[in-house]
Coordinates of C-alpha atoms and ligand atoms in Angstrom, one line a residue:
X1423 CA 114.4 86.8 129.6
X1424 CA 114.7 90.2 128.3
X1425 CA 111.7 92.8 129.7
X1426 CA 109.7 94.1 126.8
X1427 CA 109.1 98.5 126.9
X1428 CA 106.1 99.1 126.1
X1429 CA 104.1 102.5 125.7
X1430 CA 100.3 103.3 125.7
X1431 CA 98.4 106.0 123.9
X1432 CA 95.0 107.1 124.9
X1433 CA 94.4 105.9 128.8
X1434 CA 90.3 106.4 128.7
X1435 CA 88.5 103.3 129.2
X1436 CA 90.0 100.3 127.0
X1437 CA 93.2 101.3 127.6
X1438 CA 93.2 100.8 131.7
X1439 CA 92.1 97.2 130.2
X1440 CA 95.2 97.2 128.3
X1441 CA 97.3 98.4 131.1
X1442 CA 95.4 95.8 133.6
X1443 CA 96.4 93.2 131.1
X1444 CA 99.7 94.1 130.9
X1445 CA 100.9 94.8 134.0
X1446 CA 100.3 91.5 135.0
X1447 CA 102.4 90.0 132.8
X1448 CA 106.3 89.3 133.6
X1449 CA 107.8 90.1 130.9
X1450 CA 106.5 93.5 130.2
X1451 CA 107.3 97.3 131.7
X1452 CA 104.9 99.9 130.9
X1453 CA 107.5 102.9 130.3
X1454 CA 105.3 105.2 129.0
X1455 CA 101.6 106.6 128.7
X1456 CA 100.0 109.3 126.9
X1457 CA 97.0 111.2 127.0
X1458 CA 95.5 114.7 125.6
X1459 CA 93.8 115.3 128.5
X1460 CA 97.1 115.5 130.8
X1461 CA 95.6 114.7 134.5
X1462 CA 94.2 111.4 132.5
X1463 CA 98.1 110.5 131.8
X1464 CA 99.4 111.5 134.7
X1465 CA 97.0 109.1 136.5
X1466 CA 97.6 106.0 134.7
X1467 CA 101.2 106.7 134.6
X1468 CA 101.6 106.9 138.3
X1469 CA 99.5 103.3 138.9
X1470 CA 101.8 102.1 136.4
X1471 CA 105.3 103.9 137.0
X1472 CA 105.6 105.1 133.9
X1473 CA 106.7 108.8 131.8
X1474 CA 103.6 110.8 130.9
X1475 CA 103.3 113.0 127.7
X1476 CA 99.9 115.0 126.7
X1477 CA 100.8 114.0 123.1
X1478 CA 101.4 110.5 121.5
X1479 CA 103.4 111.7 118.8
X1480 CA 106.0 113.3 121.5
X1481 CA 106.0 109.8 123.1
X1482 CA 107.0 107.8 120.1
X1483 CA 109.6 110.5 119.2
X1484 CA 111.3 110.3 122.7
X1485 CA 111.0 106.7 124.0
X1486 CA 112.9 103.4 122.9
X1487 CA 109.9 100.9 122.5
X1488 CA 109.2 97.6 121.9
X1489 CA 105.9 97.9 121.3
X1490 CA 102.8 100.6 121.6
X1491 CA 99.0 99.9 121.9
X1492 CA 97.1 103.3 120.3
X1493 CA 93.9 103.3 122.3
X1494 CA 92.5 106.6 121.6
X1495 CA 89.0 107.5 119.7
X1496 CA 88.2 106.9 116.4
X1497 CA 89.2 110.5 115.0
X1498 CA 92.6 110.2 116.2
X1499 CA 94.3 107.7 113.8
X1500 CA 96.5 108.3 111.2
X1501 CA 98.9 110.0 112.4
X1502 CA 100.2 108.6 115.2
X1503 CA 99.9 104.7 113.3
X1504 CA 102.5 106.6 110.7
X1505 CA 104.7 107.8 113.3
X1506 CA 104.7 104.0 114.6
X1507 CA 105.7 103.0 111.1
X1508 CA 108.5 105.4 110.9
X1509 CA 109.7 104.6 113.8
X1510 CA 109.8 100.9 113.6
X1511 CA 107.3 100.6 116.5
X1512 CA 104.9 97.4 116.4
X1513 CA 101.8 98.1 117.5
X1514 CA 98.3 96.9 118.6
X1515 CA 95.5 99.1 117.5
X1516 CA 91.9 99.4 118.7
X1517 CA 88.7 98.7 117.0
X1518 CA 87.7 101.1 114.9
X1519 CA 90.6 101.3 112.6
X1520 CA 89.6 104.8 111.9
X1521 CA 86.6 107.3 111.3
X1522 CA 86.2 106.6 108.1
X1523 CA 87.6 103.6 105.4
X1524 CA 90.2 106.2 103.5
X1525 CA 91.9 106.9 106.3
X1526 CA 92.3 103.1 107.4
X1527 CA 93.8 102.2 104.0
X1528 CA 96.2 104.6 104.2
X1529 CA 97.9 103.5 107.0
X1530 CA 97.5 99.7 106.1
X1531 CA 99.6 100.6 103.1
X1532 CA 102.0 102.0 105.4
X1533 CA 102.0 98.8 107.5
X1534 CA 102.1 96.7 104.6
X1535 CA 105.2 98.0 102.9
X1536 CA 107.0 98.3 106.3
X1537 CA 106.5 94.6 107.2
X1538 CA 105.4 96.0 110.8
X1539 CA 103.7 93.5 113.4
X1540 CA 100.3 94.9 114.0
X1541 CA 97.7 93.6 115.6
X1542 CA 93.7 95.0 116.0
X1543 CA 91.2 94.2 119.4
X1544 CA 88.6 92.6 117.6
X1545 CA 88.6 90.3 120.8
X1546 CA 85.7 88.4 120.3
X1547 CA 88.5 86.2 117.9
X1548 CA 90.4 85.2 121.2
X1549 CA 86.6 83.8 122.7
X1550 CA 87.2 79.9 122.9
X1551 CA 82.5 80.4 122.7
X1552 CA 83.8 81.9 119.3
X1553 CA 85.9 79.0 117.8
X1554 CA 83.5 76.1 119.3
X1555 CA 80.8 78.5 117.0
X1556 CA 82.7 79.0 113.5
X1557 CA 83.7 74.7 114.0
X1558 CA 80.0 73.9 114.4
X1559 CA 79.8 76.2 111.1
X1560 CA 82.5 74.9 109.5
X1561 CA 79.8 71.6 109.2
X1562 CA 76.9 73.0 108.6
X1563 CA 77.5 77.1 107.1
X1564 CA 75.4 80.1 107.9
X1565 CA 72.5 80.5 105.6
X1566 CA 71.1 83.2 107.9
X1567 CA 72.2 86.1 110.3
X1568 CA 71.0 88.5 112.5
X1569 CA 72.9 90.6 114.1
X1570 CA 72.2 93.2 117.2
X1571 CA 73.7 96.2 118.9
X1572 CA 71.2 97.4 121.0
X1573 CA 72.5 99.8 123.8
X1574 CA 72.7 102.9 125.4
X1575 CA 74.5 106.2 123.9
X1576 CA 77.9 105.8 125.6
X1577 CA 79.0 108.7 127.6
X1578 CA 82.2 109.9 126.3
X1579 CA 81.6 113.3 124.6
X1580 CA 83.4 112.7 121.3
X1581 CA 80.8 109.4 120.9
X1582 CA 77.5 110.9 119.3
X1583 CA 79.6 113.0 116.5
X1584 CA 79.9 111.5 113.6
X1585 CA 82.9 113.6 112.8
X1586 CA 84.3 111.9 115.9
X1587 CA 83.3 108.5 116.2
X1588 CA 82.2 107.9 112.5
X1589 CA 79.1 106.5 114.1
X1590 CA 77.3 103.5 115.9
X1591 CA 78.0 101.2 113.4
X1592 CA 81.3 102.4 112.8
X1593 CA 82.4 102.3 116.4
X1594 CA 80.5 99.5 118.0
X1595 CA 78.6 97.6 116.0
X1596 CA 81.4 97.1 113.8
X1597 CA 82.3 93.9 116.0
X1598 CA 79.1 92.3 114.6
X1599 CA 80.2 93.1 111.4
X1600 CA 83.5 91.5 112.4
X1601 CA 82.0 88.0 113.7
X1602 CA 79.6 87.8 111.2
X1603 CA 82.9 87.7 108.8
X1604 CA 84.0 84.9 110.6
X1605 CA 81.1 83.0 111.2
X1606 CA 79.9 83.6 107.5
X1607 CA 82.3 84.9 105.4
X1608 CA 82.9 87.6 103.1
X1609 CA 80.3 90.1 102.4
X1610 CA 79.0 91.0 99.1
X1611 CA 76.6 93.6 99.2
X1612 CA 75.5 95.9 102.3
X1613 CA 72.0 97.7 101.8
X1614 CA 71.2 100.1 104.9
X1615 CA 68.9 102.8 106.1
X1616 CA 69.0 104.8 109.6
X1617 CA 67.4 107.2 111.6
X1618 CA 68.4 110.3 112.6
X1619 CA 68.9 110.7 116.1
X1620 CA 66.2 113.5 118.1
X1621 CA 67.9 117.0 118.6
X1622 CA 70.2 117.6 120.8
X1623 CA 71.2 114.2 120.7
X1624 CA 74.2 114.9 118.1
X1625 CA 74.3 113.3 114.4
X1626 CA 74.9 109.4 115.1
X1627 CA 71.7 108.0 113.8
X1628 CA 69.4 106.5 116.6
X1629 CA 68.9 103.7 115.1
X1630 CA 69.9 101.8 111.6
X1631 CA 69.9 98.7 110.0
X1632 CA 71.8 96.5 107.4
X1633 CA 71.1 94.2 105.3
X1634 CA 73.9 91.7 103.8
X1635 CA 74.2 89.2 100.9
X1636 CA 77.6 87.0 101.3
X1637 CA 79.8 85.7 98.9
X1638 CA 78.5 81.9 100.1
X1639 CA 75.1 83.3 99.7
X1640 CA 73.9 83.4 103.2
X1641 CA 72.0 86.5 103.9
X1642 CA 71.3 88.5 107.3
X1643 CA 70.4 91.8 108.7
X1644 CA 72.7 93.9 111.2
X1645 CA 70.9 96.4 113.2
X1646 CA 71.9 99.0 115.8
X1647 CA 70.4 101.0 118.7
X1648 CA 71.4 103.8 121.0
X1649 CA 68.0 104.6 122.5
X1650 CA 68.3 102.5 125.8
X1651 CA 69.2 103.0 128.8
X1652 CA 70.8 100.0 129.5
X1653 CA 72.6 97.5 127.0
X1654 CA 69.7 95.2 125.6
X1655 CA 71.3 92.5 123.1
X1656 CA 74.7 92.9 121.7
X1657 CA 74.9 89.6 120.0
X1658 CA 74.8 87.6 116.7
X1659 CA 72.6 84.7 115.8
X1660 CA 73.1 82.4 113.1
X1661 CA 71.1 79.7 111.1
X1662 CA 72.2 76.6 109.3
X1663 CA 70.6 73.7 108.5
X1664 CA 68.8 71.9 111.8
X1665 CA 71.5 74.3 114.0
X1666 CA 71.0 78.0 115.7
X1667 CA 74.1 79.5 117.4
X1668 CA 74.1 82.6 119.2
X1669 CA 76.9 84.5 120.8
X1670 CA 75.7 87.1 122.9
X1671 CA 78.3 89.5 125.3
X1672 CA 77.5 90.6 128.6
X1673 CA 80.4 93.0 129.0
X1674 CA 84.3 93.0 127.8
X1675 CA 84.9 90.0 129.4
X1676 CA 81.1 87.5 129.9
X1677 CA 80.2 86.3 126.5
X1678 CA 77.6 83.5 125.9
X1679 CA 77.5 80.5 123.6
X1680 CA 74.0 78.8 122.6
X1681 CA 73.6 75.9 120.5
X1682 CA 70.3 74.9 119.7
X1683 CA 69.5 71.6 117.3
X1684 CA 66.3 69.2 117.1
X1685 CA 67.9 67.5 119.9
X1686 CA 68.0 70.6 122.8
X1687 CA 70.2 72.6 123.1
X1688 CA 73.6 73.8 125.0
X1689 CA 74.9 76.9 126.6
X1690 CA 78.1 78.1 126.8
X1691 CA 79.8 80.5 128.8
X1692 CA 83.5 81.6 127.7
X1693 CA 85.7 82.2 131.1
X1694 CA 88.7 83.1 129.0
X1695 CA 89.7 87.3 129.0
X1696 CA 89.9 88.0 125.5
X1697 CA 91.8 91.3 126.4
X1698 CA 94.7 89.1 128.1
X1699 CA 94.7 86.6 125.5
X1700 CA 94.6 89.3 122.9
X1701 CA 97.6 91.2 124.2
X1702 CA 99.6 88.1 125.2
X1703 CA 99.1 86.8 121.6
X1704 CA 100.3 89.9 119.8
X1705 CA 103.4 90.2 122.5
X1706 CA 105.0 86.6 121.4
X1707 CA 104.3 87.9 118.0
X1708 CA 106.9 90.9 119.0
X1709 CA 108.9 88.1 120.6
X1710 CA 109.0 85.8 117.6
X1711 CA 107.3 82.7 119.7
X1712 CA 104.5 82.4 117.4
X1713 CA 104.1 83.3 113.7
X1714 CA 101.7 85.7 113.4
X1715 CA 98.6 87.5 115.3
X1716 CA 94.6 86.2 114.9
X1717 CA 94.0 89.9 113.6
X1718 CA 96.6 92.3 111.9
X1719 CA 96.0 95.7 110.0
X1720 CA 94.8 94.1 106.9
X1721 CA 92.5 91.6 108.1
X1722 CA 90.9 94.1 110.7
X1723 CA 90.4 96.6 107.4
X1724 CA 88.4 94.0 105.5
X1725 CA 86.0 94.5 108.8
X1726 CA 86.2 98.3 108.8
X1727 CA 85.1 98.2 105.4
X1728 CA 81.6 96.1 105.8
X1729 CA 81.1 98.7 108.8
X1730 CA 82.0 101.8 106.8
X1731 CA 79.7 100.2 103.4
X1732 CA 77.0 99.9 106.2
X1733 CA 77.1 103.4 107.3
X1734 CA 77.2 104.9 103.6
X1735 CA 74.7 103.2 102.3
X1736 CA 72.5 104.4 105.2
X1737 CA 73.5 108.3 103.8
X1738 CA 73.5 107.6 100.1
X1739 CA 70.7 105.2 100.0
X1740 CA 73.0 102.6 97.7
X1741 CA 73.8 99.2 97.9
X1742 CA 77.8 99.1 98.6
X1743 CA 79.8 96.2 97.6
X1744 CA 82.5 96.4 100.5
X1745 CA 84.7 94.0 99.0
X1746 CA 88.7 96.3 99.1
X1747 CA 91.5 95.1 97.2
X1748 CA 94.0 93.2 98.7
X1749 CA 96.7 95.8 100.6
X1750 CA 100.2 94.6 99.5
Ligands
NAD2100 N1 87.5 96.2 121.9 C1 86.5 96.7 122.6 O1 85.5 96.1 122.9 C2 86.5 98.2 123.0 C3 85.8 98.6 124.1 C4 85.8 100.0 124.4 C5 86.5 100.9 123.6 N2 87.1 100.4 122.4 C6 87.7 101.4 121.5 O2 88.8 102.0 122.0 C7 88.8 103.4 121.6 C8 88.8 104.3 122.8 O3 87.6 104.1 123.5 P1 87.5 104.4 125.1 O4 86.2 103.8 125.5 O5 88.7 104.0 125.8 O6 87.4 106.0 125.0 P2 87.7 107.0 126.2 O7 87.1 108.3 125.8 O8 87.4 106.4 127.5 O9 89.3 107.1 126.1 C9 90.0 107.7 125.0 C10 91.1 108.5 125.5 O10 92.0 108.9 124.4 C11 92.4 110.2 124.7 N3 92.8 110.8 123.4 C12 92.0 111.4 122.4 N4 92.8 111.8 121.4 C13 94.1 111.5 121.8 C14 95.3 111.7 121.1 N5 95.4 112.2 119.9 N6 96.4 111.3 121.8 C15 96.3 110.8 123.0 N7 95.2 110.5 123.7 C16 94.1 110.9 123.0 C17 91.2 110.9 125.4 O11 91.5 112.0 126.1 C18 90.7 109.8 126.3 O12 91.3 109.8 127.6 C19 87.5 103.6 120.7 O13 87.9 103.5 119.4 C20 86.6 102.4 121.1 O14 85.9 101.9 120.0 C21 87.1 99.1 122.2

């Protein structure tokens, strides 16, 4: 079997997940990392045996690759997805697409008209907790949701700027937004309001709250947090007719299923990594062993979209219909 060359940009946190996941898999050599901060780089690269650049552009220009995973912060996209494009590079993209929704669409034009294999870590999808959820739903549909992201202020320094990680909703939260979508559906109309954050504590609100109408006409409220200091609930609950489900996660990798009816109820605990099963998924994609990836660039933008409706209604004081046209 041929070895698939693989490259990472960004090696902060998600990405030594990445390259944990990857490395143990047989089929794949991590060539190359890259990192702006070049100590960073030259770390992972050394665990891994691989070239280090300080730039991800220069590592797309120089390397042969089969496939790159672009792990770096939200203000960092755009470019680098183009040069992946030009290049012919398939590539696996972090959650969230981008700082802001323009951005994002931009390069899912890109994508589109390329025909590029792409693939997004919205991992909850890959949670086997996840599918037993949205078949329990598929018999008896959300009428209500509530959704929670309530957590500490993460500590890496680009985190409480807006004009760096677009916000709380945009960055985290946004996987609420994302299972709520596939536990309820579209989303019609977001209405939000936040609160700003205390000085000194940068521009992402403290706090703010959403609340959603979907196309099936279920309804539910998405809130967010980053007073704590610890993580409190990141979870989503849903209501249907005599059933509650709630999927809660712990960390990356300890999510919870709860299924309550008249009769009792049943808890869940998923043992599966979605971060192995999310890269091994989007690597036979690459391969051509199965047909297509859980979450490519288009579907991940219909997610971005709710998240960025959420966070400009909570600055223009609007409802925002988040609905995008279909990227072709
Ligand atoms: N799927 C998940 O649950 C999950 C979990 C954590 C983080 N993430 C996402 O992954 C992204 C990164 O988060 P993180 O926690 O790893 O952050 P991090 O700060 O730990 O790591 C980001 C790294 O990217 C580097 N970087 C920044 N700009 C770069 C550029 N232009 N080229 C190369 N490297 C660059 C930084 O120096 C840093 O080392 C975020 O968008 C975050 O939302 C997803």
């Amino acid at each position: 079997m041929t070895r698939l060359r693989v490259g990472c940009v960004g090696t902060g946190f998600i990405a030594g997940q990445h390259l944990r996941a990857l490395a143990g898999f047989d089929d794949v050599d991590v060539v190359a990392v890259a990192d702006t901060v070049p100590e960073r780089a030259a770390q992972a690269a050394g665990r891994y045996g691989a070239r280090a650049y300080g730039d991800g552009l220069a590592l797309l220009d120089t390397e042969e690759l089969d496939a790159v995973w672009l792990c770096v912060p939200p203000f960092a996209h755009g470019a680098l997805e183009a040069a992946a494009v030009d290049r012919g590079v398939p590539f696996f993209v972090e959650k969230p697409l981008a700082l802001n929704l323009p951005i994002a669409q931009e390069v899912a034009v890109q994508v589109a008209a390329s025909g590029l294999t792409t693939a997004v870590g919205y991992h909850w999808r890959h949670l086997q907790v996840v599918q037993r959820a949205a078949e329990l739903l598929a018999r008896a549909p959300a009428q209500l949701i509530t959704g929670y992201w309530l957590d500490k202020t993460p500590g890496a320094a680009w985190w409480p700027q807006r004009a760096y990680s677009g916000s709380q909703v945009i960055e985290q939260t946004t996987h609420i937004f994302d299972l709520a979508r596939v536990l309820a559906g579209e989303a019609v109309s977001v209405m939000a309001v936040e609160r700003a954050a205390p000085d000194g504590w940068g521009d992402v609100p403290a706090t703010a709250s959403a609340l959603l109408r979907f196309a099936s006409d279920a309804v539910g409220s998405i809130s967010s947090a980053r007073v704590l200091g610890w993580r409190h609930r990141v979870a989503l609950h849903v209501v249907a007719e005599g059933l509650v489900v709630e999927i809660g996660e712990r960390s990356l990798t300890d999510h919870e299923l709860r299924v309550v009816t008249a009769d009792g109820e049943e808890v869940l605990r998923s043992g599966d990594d979605p971060i192995v099963a999310e890269d091994r998924e989007f690597l036979d994609v690459v391969r051509g062993r199965v047909p297509r990836v859980r979450v490519p660039y288009a579907e991940a933008l219909r997610t971005h979209a709710v998240a960025c409706a959420a966070d400009r209604s909570a600055r223009d004081g609007q409802p925002v219909d988040p609905r995008i046209e279909e990227v072709r």
